[in-house]
Coordinates of C-alpha atoms in Angstrom, one line a residue:
Chain A
M1 CA 364.0 257.2 92.7
T2 CA 365.0 254.5 90.3
W3 CA 362.9 251.4 90.5
E4 CA 363.7 248.0 89.2
P5 CA 360.9 246.0 87.8
V6 CA 360.6 242.4 89.1
I7 CA 358.4 240.3 86.8
G8 CA 357.3 236.7 86.9
L9 CA 355.1 235.1 84.3
E10 CA 352.4 232.4 84.5
V11 CA 351.5 230.8 81.2
H12 CA 348.6 228.5 80.6
A13 CA 349.4 226.4 77.5
Q14 CA 346.6 224.2 76.2
L15 CA 348.0 220.8 75.2
K16 CA 347.2 219.6 71.7
T17 CA 345.6 216.3 72.7
K18 CA 342.6 215.0 70.8
T19 CA 340.5 214.6 74.0
K20 CA 340.1 216.4 77.2
I21 CA 342.4 215.6 80.2
F22 CA 339.9 213.6 82.2
C23 CA 337.3 212.5 79.7
G24 CA 336.9 211.4 76.0
C25 CA 335.3 214.7 74.8
P26 CA 337.0 216.2 71.8
T27 CA 339.1 219.4 72.1
E28 CA 338.2 221.3 69.0
F29 CA 338.1 225.1 69.0
G30 CA 335.0 227.1 67.9
M31 CA 332.3 224.5 68.4
A32 CA 328.7 225.6 69.2
P33 CA 328.2 226.1 72.9
N34 CA 328.1 222.9 75.0
E35 CA 328.6 220.6 72.0
Q36 CA 331.7 218.9 73.4
I37 CA 330.7 218.1 76.9
C38 CA 329.9 214.9 78.9
P39 CA 328.9 213.9 82.4
V40 CA 332.5 214.0 83.6
C41 CA 333.4 217.5 82.4
I42 CA 330.1 219.1 83.5
G43 CA 330.6 217.6 87.0
M44 CA 327.6 215.2 87.2
P45 CA 327.4 213.3 90.5
G46 CA 329.1 209.9 90.6
V47 CA 331.4 210.4 87.6
L48 CA 335.1 209.6 87.7
P49 CA 337.9 211.3 85.9
V50 CA 340.4 209.1 84.0
L51 CA 343.8 210.7 83.1
N52 CA 344.7 211.1 79.4
K53 CA 348.1 209.5 78.9
Q54 CA 348.9 211.8 76.0
A55 CA 348.5 214.9 78.2
V56 CA 351.0 213.4 80.6
E57 CA 353.4 212.6 77.8
F58 CA 353.1 216.2 76.4
G59 CA 353.8 217.4 80.0
I60 CA 357.0 215.4 80.1
R61 CA 357.9 216.6 76.6
A62 CA 357.5 220.2 77.5
G63 CA 359.3 219.8 80.7
L64 CA 362.3 218.3 79.0
A65 CA 362.4 221.0 76.4
L66 CA 362.3 223.6 79.2
N67 CA 365.2 222.0 81.0
C68 CA 363.0 220.8 83.9
H69 CA 363.4 217.8 86.1
I70 CA 360.5 215.4 85.5
A71 CA 359.1 214.2 88.8
E72 CA 359.5 210.5 89.6
E73 CA 356.2 210.6 91.4
C74 CA 353.5 213.1 91.4
H75 CA 349.7 213.4 91.9
F76 CA 346.8 215.6 91.4
D77 CA 345.1 217.9 93.9
R78 CA 341.7 219.6 94.2
K79 CA 341.7 223.3 94.1
N80 CA 338.4 224.3 95.7
Y81 CA 336.6 227.4 94.8
F82 CA 333.0 228.2 93.9
Y83 CA 332.4 229.8 90.5
P84 CA 329.9 228.9 87.8
D85 CA 332.6 228.3 85.2
L86 CA 333.8 225.4 87.4
P87 CA 331.0 222.8 87.4
K88 CA 332.5 220.5 90.1
G89 CA 333.2 223.3 92.5
Y90 CA 336.9 222.4 92.3
Q91 CA 339.6 222.3 89.7
I92 CA 341.8 219.3 89.4
S93 CA 345.3 220.6 89.3
Q94 CA 348.7 219.8 90.8
Y95 CA 349.8 221.7 93.9
E96 CA 352.5 220.1 96.0
H97 CA 354.1 217.9 93.4
P98 CA 354.0 219.2 89.9
I99 CA 355.1 217.0 87.0
C100 CA 358.0 219.4 86.0
E101 CA 360.3 221.5 88.2
N102 CA 363.4 223.6 88.2
G103 CA 363.8 224.4 84.5
Y104 CA 365.0 227.5 82.7
L105 CA 365.0 229.4 79.5
Q106 CA 368.0 231.3 78.2
I107 CA 366.9 234.8 77.1
G108 CA 369.8 236.7 75.7
D109 CA 372.4 236.9 78.5
N110 CA 369.8 236.1 81.2
K111 CA 368.7 232.8 82.5
I112 CA 365.0 233.0 83.3
R113 CA 364.3 230.1 85.8
I114 CA 361.1 228.1 85.5
T115 CA 359.9 227.2 88.9
R116 CA 357.5 224.5 87.8
A117 CA 355.1 223.3 85.2
H118 CA 352.0 221.4 86.2
L119 CA 349.1 219.7 84.6
E120 CA 345.5 220.9 85.2
E121 CA 342.1 221.2 83.7
D122 CA 340.7 224.4 82.2
A123 CA 337.4 225.9 83.3
G124 CA 334.3 226.6 81.2
K125 CA 333.5 230.0 79.7
L126 CA 330.9 232.4 80.9
V127 CA 328.9 234.9 78.8
H128 CA 327.5 237.7 80.9
A129 CA 324.0 238.8 79.8
G130 CA 323.7 242.4 78.8
A131 CA 326.3 244.9 77.7
A132 CA 327.3 246.0 81.2
G133 CA 329.5 242.9 81.7
L134 CA 329.8 240.8 84.8
H135 CA 328.6 243.3 87.4
G136 CA 325.6 244.6 85.4
S137 CA 324.3 241.2 84.5
D138 CA 321.3 239.6 86.1
Y139 CA 322.5 236.2 85.1
S140 CA 325.3 234.5 83.2
L141 CA 325.4 231.8 80.5
A142 CA 327.8 228.9 80.8
D143 CA 329.4 227.0 78.0
Y144 CA 331.4 224.0 79.2
N145 CA 333.2 223.1 76.0
R146 CA 336.4 224.4 77.5
S147 CA 335.8 222.7 80.8
S148 CA 338.5 220.1 81.4
M149 CA 340.7 221.0 78.4
P150 CA 344.2 219.9 79.3
L151 CA 346.5 222.7 80.4
L152 CA 350.1 222.9 81.3
E153 CA 350.7 225.9 83.7
I154 CA 354.3 227.1 83.4
V155 CA 355.4 229.4 86.2
S156 CA 358.6 231.4 86.0
E157 CA 360.7 232.7 88.8
P158 CA 360.6 236.6 89.2
D159 CA 363.7 236.8 87.1
I160 CA 362.4 239.1 84.3
R161 CA 363.4 242.7 84.5
S162 CA 361.5 244.5 81.7
A163 CA 358.4 244.4 79.6
E164 CA 360.6 243.7 76.5
E165 CA 362.2 240.7 78.3
A166 CA 358.8 239.4 79.3
A167 CA 357.8 239.4 75.6
Q168 CA 361.0 237.7 74.6
Y169 CA 360.5 235.0 77.2
L170 CA 357.0 234.4 75.9
T171 CA 358.1 234.4 72.3
E172 CA 360.8 231.8 73.1
L173 CA 358.4 229.7 75.3
R174 CA 355.7 229.7 72.6
G175 CA 358.3 228.9 69.9
I176 CA 359.5 225.8 71.9
L177 CA 356.0 224.5 72.6
R178 CA 355.1 224.8 68.9
Y179 CA 358.4 223.2 67.8
I180 CA 357.8 220.2 70.1
E181 CA 354.1 220.2 68.9
V182 CA 352.4 220.1 72.3
C183 CA 350.6 223.5 72.0
D184 CA 349.3 225.7 69.1
G185 CA 350.4 228.8 70.9
N186 CA 347.4 230.7 69.6
L187 CA 346.9 233.8 71.9
E188 CA 343.7 234.9 70.2
E189 CA 342.0 231.5 70.5
G190 CA 343.3 231.3 74.1
S191 CA 345.5 228.2 73.7
F192 CA 348.4 230.2 75.1
R193 CA 347.5 232.6 77.9
C194 CA 349.7 234.7 80.1
D195 CA 349.4 236.4 83.5
A196 CA 352.1 238.6 84.9
N197 CA 353.2 239.3 88.4
V198 CA 354.7 242.8 88.6
S199 CA 356.4 244.5 91.5
L200 CA 359.1 247.2 91.9
R201 CA 362.0 247.5 94.2
K202 CA 364.7 250.1 94.7
L203 CA 367.5 249.5 92.2
G204 CA 370.3 247.7 94.0
T205 CA 368.1 246.0 96.7
T206 CA 367.2 242.4 96.8
E207 CA 363.9 242.4 98.7
F208 CA 360.7 242.1 96.7
G209 CA 358.1 244.9 96.7
T210 CA 354.3 244.2 96.8
R211 CA 353.1 242.8 93.5
A212 CA 350.1 243.1 91.4
E213 CA 348.9 240.2 89.2
I214 CA 348.0 241.4 85.7
K215 CA 345.5 239.4 83.6
N216 CA 343.6 239.8 80.4
M217 CA 346.5 240.2 78.0
N218 CA 345.6 238.7 74.6
S219 CA 348.7 239.4 72.5
F220 CA 352.4 239.8 72.9
Q221 CA 351.9 243.5 72.3
A222 CA 349.3 243.6 75.0
V223 CA 351.7 241.9 77.4
R224 CA 354.4 244.5 76.6
N225 CA 352.0 247.4 76.9
A226 CA 350.3 246.1 80.1
I227 CA 353.6 245.5 81.9
R228 CA 354.9 248.9 80.8
S229 CA 351.8 250.7 82.0
E230 CA 351.8 248.7 85.3
I231 CA 355.5 249.6 85.9
E232 CA 354.6 253.2 85.3
R233 CA 351.6 253.1 87.7
Q234 CA 353.5 251.5 90.5
S235 CA 356.5 253.8 90.2
D236 CA 354.2 256.8 90.3
L237 CA 352.7 255.5 93.5
L238 CA 356.0 254.7 95.1
D239 CA 357.5 258.1 94.0
R240 CA 354.6 259.8 95.8
G241 CA 355.4 257.7 98.9
E242 CA 352.2 255.6 98.5
R243 CA 352.0 251.9 98.7
V244 CA 351.2 249.3 96.1
V245 CA 348.2 247.1 97.0
Q246 CA 348.5 243.4 96.4
E247 CA 345.6 242.7 94.0
T248 CA 344.6 241.3 90.6
R249 CA 344.3 243.9 87.9
L250 CA 342.9 243.5 84.4
W251 CA 344.5 245.1 81.3
N252 CA 342.1 247.2 79.3
E253 CA 343.0 247.6 75.7
G254 CA 340.6 250.5 75.4
D255 CA 342.3 253.0 77.7
R256 CA 345.6 251.1 77.8
K257 CA 345.7 250.9 81.6
T258 CA 345.3 248.2 84.2
H259 CA 342.3 248.3 86.5
P260 CA 341.6 246.4 89.7
M261 CA 339.5 243.4 89.3
R262 CA 336.3 244.2 91.2
S263 CA 335.1 240.7 91.9
K264 CA 336.0 239.4 95.3
E265 CA 334.7 236.0 94.4
H266 CA 338.0 234.4 93.9
A267 CA 339.0 234.3 97.6
H268 CA 342.4 232.8 97.7
D269 CA 341.5 230.1 100.1
Y270 CA 341.6 227.0 97.9
R271 CA 341.9 224.3 100.5
Y272 CA 344.0 222.0 98.3
F273 CA 344.0 218.3 99.0
P274 CA 345.0 215.2 97.1
E275 CA 342.4 214.3 94.4
P276 CA 341.0 211.0 95.7
D277 CA 339.5 210.1 92.3
L278 CA 342.8 209.8 90.5
M279 CA 345.7 207.4 91.3
P280 CA 349.2 208.9 91.7
L281 CA 351.6 208.9 88.8
A282 CA 354.9 207.1 88.9
I283 CA 356.8 208.3 85.9
G284 CA 359.4 205.7 85.0
R285 CA 362.8 206.9 83.7
D286 CA 362.3 204.7 80.7
W287 CA 359.2 206.7 79.7
V288 CA 361.2 210.0 80.1
T289 CA 364.1 208.7 78.1
A290 CA 361.7 207.5 75.3
V291 CA 360.1 210.9 75.1
E292 CA 363.5 212.6 75.2
Q293 CA 364.5 210.6 72.1
T294 CA 361.6 212.0 70.1
L295 CA 362.4 215.6 70.9
P296 CA 363.1 217.6 67.7
E297 CA 365.9 220.2 67.4
L298 CA 364.8 223.2 69.5
P299 CA 364.8 226.8 68.3
V300 CA 367.9 227.6 70.3
Q301 CA 369.8 224.7 68.7
R302 CA 368.7 225.7 65.3
R303 CA 369.7 229.3 65.7
K304 CA 373.1 228.1 66.8
R305 CA 373.4 225.8 63.8
Y306 CA 372.4 228.6 61.4
M307 CA 374.9 231.0 62.9
E308 CA 377.8 228.5 63.2
S309 CA 377.4 226.3 60.1
N310 CA 375.6 228.7 57.8
K311 CA 377.2 232.0 58.9
L312 CA 373.9 233.8 59.4
S313 CA 373.7 236.8 61.6
A314 CA 371.9 236.4 65.0
E315 CA 369.1 238.6 63.8
D316 CA 368.5 236.5 60.7
A317 CA 368.8 233.2 62.6
N318 CA 366.1 234.6 65.0
T319 CA 363.7 235.5 62.2
L320 CA 364.1 232.2 60.5
T321 CA 363.5 230.1 63.6
E322 CA 360.5 232.1 64.9
S323 CA 358.2 229.6 63.3
K324 CA 359.0 226.0 62.9
D325 CA 357.3 225.9 59.5
L326 CA 359.6 228.6 58.2
S327 CA 362.6 227.0 59.7
D328 CA 361.8 223.6 58.4
F329 CA 361.4 225.2 55.0
F330 CA 364.7 226.9 55.2
D331 CA 366.3 223.5 56.1
C332 CA 364.7 222.0 52.9
V333 CA 366.2 224.9 50.9
L334 CA 369.6 224.3 52.5
A335 CA 369.3 220.6 51.7
L336 CA 369.0 221.5 48.0
G337 CA 372.4 223.2 48.2
T338 CA 371.2 226.7 48.1
P339 CA 373.6 229.2 49.6
A340 CA 372.3 230.0 53.1
I341 CA 372.7 233.7 53.1
E342 CA 371.0 234.3 49.8
A343 CA 368.1 232.0 50.7
A344 CA 367.8 233.7 54.1
N345 CA 367.7 237.1 52.5
W346 CA 364.7 236.2 50.4
L347 CA 363.0 234.5 53.4
K348 CA 363.3 237.5 55.7
G349 CA 363.0 240.7 53.8
P350 CA 360.5 240.2 50.9
T351 CA 358.8 237.1 52.4
Q352 CA 358.2 238.6 55.8
A353 CA 356.9 241.8 54.2
Y354 CA 354.5 239.8 52.0
L355 CA 353.3 237.8 55.0
K356 CA 352.8 240.9 57.1
E357 CA 351.0 242.8 54.3
N358 CA 348.6 239.9 53.7
T359 CA 348.4 238.7 57.3
L360 CA 349.3 235.2 56.3
E361 CA 351.3 232.4 57.9
F362 CA 354.2 231.0 56.0
T363 CA 352.4 227.7 55.3
Q364 CA 349.7 229.6 53.5
T365 CA 352.0 230.6 50.8
K366 CA 352.8 228.7 47.5
L367 CA 356.5 229.0 47.8
T368 CA 358.4 225.7 47.4
A369 CA 362.0 225.0 48.4
E370 CA 362.7 224.0 44.8
N371 CA 361.5 227.4 43.6
L372 CA 363.5 229.4 46.1
H373 CA 366.5 227.3 45.1
A374 CA 365.9 228.0 41.4
L375 CA 365.4 231.7 42.1
C376 CA 368.7 232.0 44.0
A377 CA 370.5 230.0 41.2
A378 CA 369.1 232.3 38.5
V379 CA 370.3 235.4 40.4
A380 CA 373.7 233.9 41.1
S381 CA 374.2 232.9 37.4
G382 CA 373.2 236.4 36.2
K383 CA 370.2 235.1 34.4
L384 CA 367.9 237.1 36.6
G385 CA 368.7 240.6 38.0
S386 CA 367.9 241.2 41.6
T387 CA 365.5 244.0 40.7
A388 CA 363.5 241.7 38.5
A389 CA 363.7 238.9 41.1
K390 CA 361.7 241.0 43.7
P391 CA 358.4 240.9 42.0
L392 CA 359.1 237.3 41.1
I393 CA 359.4 236.1 44.7
V394 CA 356.1 237.7 45.5
E395 CA 354.5 235.9 42.6
L396 CA 356.0 232.6 43.8
L397 CA 354.7 233.2 47.3
K398 CA 351.2 234.1 45.9
D399 CA 350.7 231.7 43.1
G400 CA 353.7 229.4 42.8
G401 CA 354.8 228.3 39.4
D402 CA 358.0 227.4 37.6
V403 CA 360.9 229.8 37.9
E404 CA 362.3 229.1 34.5
N405 CA 359.0 229.5 32.8
L406 CA 358.2 232.7 34.7
I407 CA 361.5 234.3 33.7
Q408 CA 360.7 233.5 30.1
S409 CA 357.1 234.4 30.0
R410 CA 357.4 237.6 32.0
G411 CA 360.5 238.6 30.0
L412 CA 362.4 239.0 33.2
G413 CA 365.6 237.4 32.0
Q414 CA 368.7 239.5 32.6
V415 CA 370.6 240.4 29.5
S416 CA 374.2 239.5 29.9
D417 CA 375.0 239.4 26.1
Q418 CA 378.0 241.7 25.7
G419 CA 377.2 242.4 22.1
A420 CA 373.7 243.6 22.8
I421 CA 374.7 245.7 25.7
R422 CA 377.5 247.2 23.7
V423 CA 374.9 248.4 21.1
L424 CA 372.9 250.1 23.9
V425 CA 376.0 251.8 25.4
E426 CA 377.0 253.1 22.0
E427 CA 373.6 254.5 21.4
V428 CA 373.6 256.3 24.7
I429 CA 377.0 257.8 24.2
A430 CA 376.0 258.9 20.7
R431 CA 373.0 260.9 21.9
S432 CA 374.7 262.4 24.9
A433 CA 377.3 264.7 23.4
S434 CA 377.2 267.4 26.1
Q435 CA 377.3 264.9 29.0
L436 CA 380.2 263.2 27.4
Q437 CA 382.1 266.5 27.1
E438 CA 381.4 267.3 30.8
Y439 CA 382.5 263.8 31.8
Q440 CA 385.6 264.1 29.8
S441 CA 386.5 267.4 31.4
G442 CA 386.4 265.9 34.9
K443 CA 382.7 265.5 36.0
V444 CA 383.2 261.8 36.7
K445 CA 379.9 261.5 38.6
L446 CA 378.2 261.6 35.2
R447 CA 379.2 258.0 34.8
Q448 CA 376.1 257.2 36.7
Y449 CA 374.1 259.0 34.1
F450 CA 375.4 256.8 31.4
F451 CA 374.8 253.7 33.5
G452 CA 371.3 254.8 34.2
E453 CA 370.5 255.5 30.6
V454 CA 371.7 252.2 29.5
M455 CA 369.8 250.4 32.1
K456 CA 366.7 252.4 31.1
S457 CA 367.0 251.4 27.5
A458 CA 367.4 247.8 28.6
K459 CA 364.2 248.1 30.7
G460 CA 366.2 247.3 33.8
K461 CA 367.2 243.9 32.6
A462 CA 370.8 244.4 31.6
N463 CA 373.4 242.7 33.8
P464 CA 375.0 245.6 35.8
A465 CA 378.5 244.1 35.7
V466 CA 378.4 243.9 31.9
I467 CA 377.2 247.5 31.6
N468 CA 380.1 248.7 33.8
Q469 CA 382.6 246.6 31.9
T470 CA 381.4 248.1 28.6
L471 CA 381.4 251.6 30.0
D472 CA 385.0 251.1 31.1
E473 CA 385.8 250.2 27.5
L474 CA 383.8 252.8 25.6
L475 CA 383.9 256.0 27.7
P476 CA 386.8 258.2 26.8
A477 CA 389.5 258.9 29.4
V478 CA 389.0 261.8 31.8
E479 CA 391.3 264.7 31.2
S480 CA 393.2 265.6 34.3
Chain B
M1 CA 340.9 224.4 118.2
I2 CA 338.0 224.9 115.8
T3 CA 335.9 228.0 116.5
V4 CA 332.5 229.0 115.4
E5 CA 334.2 231.6 113.1
D6 CA 336.1 228.8 111.4
I7 CA 332.9 227.0 110.7
Q8 CA 331.2 230.1 109.4
H9 CA 334.2 230.8 107.1
V10 CA 334.3 227.3 105.7
A11 CA 330.5 227.4 105.3
K12 CA 330.8 230.7 103.3
L13 CA 333.4 229.2 101.0
A14 CA 331.1 226.3 100.4
R15 CA 328.1 228.5 99.9
L16 CA 326.2 227.0 102.8
S17 CA 324.1 229.1 105.1
L18 CA 324.0 227.7 108.6
T19 CA 321.8 228.6 111.5
A20 CA 323.4 229.6 114.8
D21 CA 322.4 226.2 116.2
E22 CA 324.0 224.4 113.2
S23 CA 327.2 226.4 113.5
Q24 CA 327.5 225.5 117.1
R25 CA 326.8 221.8 116.5
F26 CA 329.2 221.6 113.6
T27 CA 331.9 223.4 115.6
E28 CA 331.6 220.7 118.3
Q29 CA 331.6 217.8 115.7
L30 CA 334.5 219.2 113.7
S31 CA 336.4 219.8 116.9
R32 CA 336.1 216.1 117.8
I33 CA 337.2 215.1 114.3
M34 CA 340.2 217.4 114.6
D35 CA 341.0 215.9 118.0
Y36 CA 341.1 212.5 116.4
F37 CA 343.6 213.7 113.9
G38 CA 345.6 215.0 116.9
E39 CA 345.6 211.5 118.2
L40 CA 346.8 210.1 114.9
N41 CA 349.5 212.7 114.8
Q42 CA 351.1 211.2 117.9
I43 CA 351.9 208.0 116.0
D44 CA 355.6 207.9 115.1
T45 CA 355.8 207.9 111.3
T46 CA 359.5 208.3 110.9
G47 CA 360.6 206.6 107.7
V48 CA 357.0 206.3 106.3
E49 CA 356.6 208.0 103.0
P50 CA 353.5 210.3 102.8
M51 CA 350.9 208.9 100.5
S52 CA 348.2 210.6 98.5
H53 CA 346.0 207.6 98.0
P54 CA 345.1 204.6 100.2
I55 CA 345.3 202.0 97.4
P56 CA 348.8 201.1 96.1
V57 CA 348.0 201.5 92.4
V58 CA 349.7 204.1 90.1
N59 CA 349.5 205.2 86.5
V60 CA 345.8 204.6 85.7
M61 CA 345.5 206.3 82.3
R62 CA 343.5 206.1 79.2
D63 CA 344.4 206.5 75.5
D64 CA 343.7 209.8 73.8
V65 CA 340.7 208.5 71.9
V66 CA 337.5 210.5 71.4
I67 CA 334.3 209.1 72.9
G68 CA 331.0 210.0 71.2
S69 CA 328.8 212.5 73.0
L70 CA 325.4 211.8 74.6
G71 CA 324.3 215.0 72.9
R72 CA 323.7 218.4 74.4
E73 CA 319.9 217.9 74.8
V74 CA 320.4 214.8 77.0
L75 CA 323.2 216.4 79.0
M76 CA 321.2 219.6 79.7
E77 CA 318.1 217.8 80.7
N78 CA 318.7 218.2 84.4
A79 CA 319.8 221.8 84.2
P80 CA 317.5 223.8 86.5
L81 CA 317.9 226.8 84.1
K82 CA 319.0 227.1 80.5
E83 CA 318.9 229.6 77.7
G84 CA 319.4 228.3 74.2
A85 CA 322.5 226.1 74.1
F86 CA 323.8 227.5 77.4
F87 CA 323.4 226.6 81.1
K88 CA 322.0 229.7 82.8
V89 CA 323.4 230.7 86.2
P90 CA 322.3 233.4 88.7
R91 CA 324.1 236.7 88.7
I92 CA 327.7 236.5 89.9
G93 CA 328.5 240.1 90.8
E94 CA 327.8 241.3 94.3

């Protein structure tokens, strides 16, 4: 039987505000336990939440970038459940009336619809005593630094059809949130978290199968692997005529499988009701328009510009727009008048390899737009050979410096002097009598030998075009 | 109609343990409350927008400005159990 995967994603994006969503506690990552808490976010009796205006504005900003409708009116609700990471016994969230609705993201040829995006507060973090984890622990330790951090939960429709497409959607979503500077998108630190609803149905049918919710995926690779493994698990079950149970499953990086979550504590009986401690929001269209005017160019628009105005391939445009930092840099290089394709070639191949090798972000390099411009210009003018330019770009990434000076001091300058090259060619011909004879009698492939020898004596710095030109001139004609 | 089972279910969600007497009493009381809502439901509200708050005030927000902390020591003073810098809570697993 051929099964079609039906996947919907829920993303929790932590908004980059300075303070929590309902109190003035700071939002820094990595503080000592319970260092950024106050009576409001640890749920002391009698305290009142007050909504952070910046969190609302970031919600509007994200909604606009995700092609959503921004609600004219909305309010917050209480989601009630009892768990020690939730000091009030309820989470303030938005249930009936989210701030953003009906958006979409274009992924390749598919439009992935976004059902809604709503504002809510995060829960605290629990540390379970002992190595056995939750179920072996006699007690747990609670750190409420994360309690009440502002989140935007972004829920897609089940429009995704493969693990790869899920990863693409997440990459695009994260890219957008980073471009518009509302979220760090850091999966390791948990500022961008993803759960996946996965079900299968017979190919060609429209009815949904029973779904499992997958949690605990901490990287794009984990998302890909977890969804793939879950699709395999469900299709094995269905092939055997068994049924999929609706449940929450956790991805385990160790055995690379999903496992049912044992805890029955999260009974899905949340008894939502409007949060009486917060006044409703009436989002004026003037506010929405004002936010809209501050939206930067989005990745999809940049890719289009790079492909249309700068004639880059789709693949190169993708690579360059993956991070806003890299793309901003590329724009600076373009502004200096550097040819786009040359600049793009240096930024994808050698630069990406360098970043990967040293696990660095682009902003951690010393490369400047001026240097990349100078490098491209030196190669274009023939002053620098492309072989010699490769180690130079690494040096510019690592230590920076002045391109002209480096070419001089490293002796990297390409020799284009026709007289000097002619001397080298003559030398090689003079000491290669037998090769010359073979060449002359028809073994034309030996031309490469001569070229190579000349380049070798020039220590790789001779201008290839000048060598070829000189060889044309000095090699005898081939007897036919 | 509110049943004793409803009361016991809600009590479980709220981590309350009720005696049989209490369950019975709360079933009667909550039934009366629900009956009252039944009465309210008979009022014709055609053309009245649902409201989530009784006071007609919207957009109460604060600026994104950090407020200094009272300090962990003070904030944890009332914690019944703690360990180091953490609040300590009883075992969660069943």
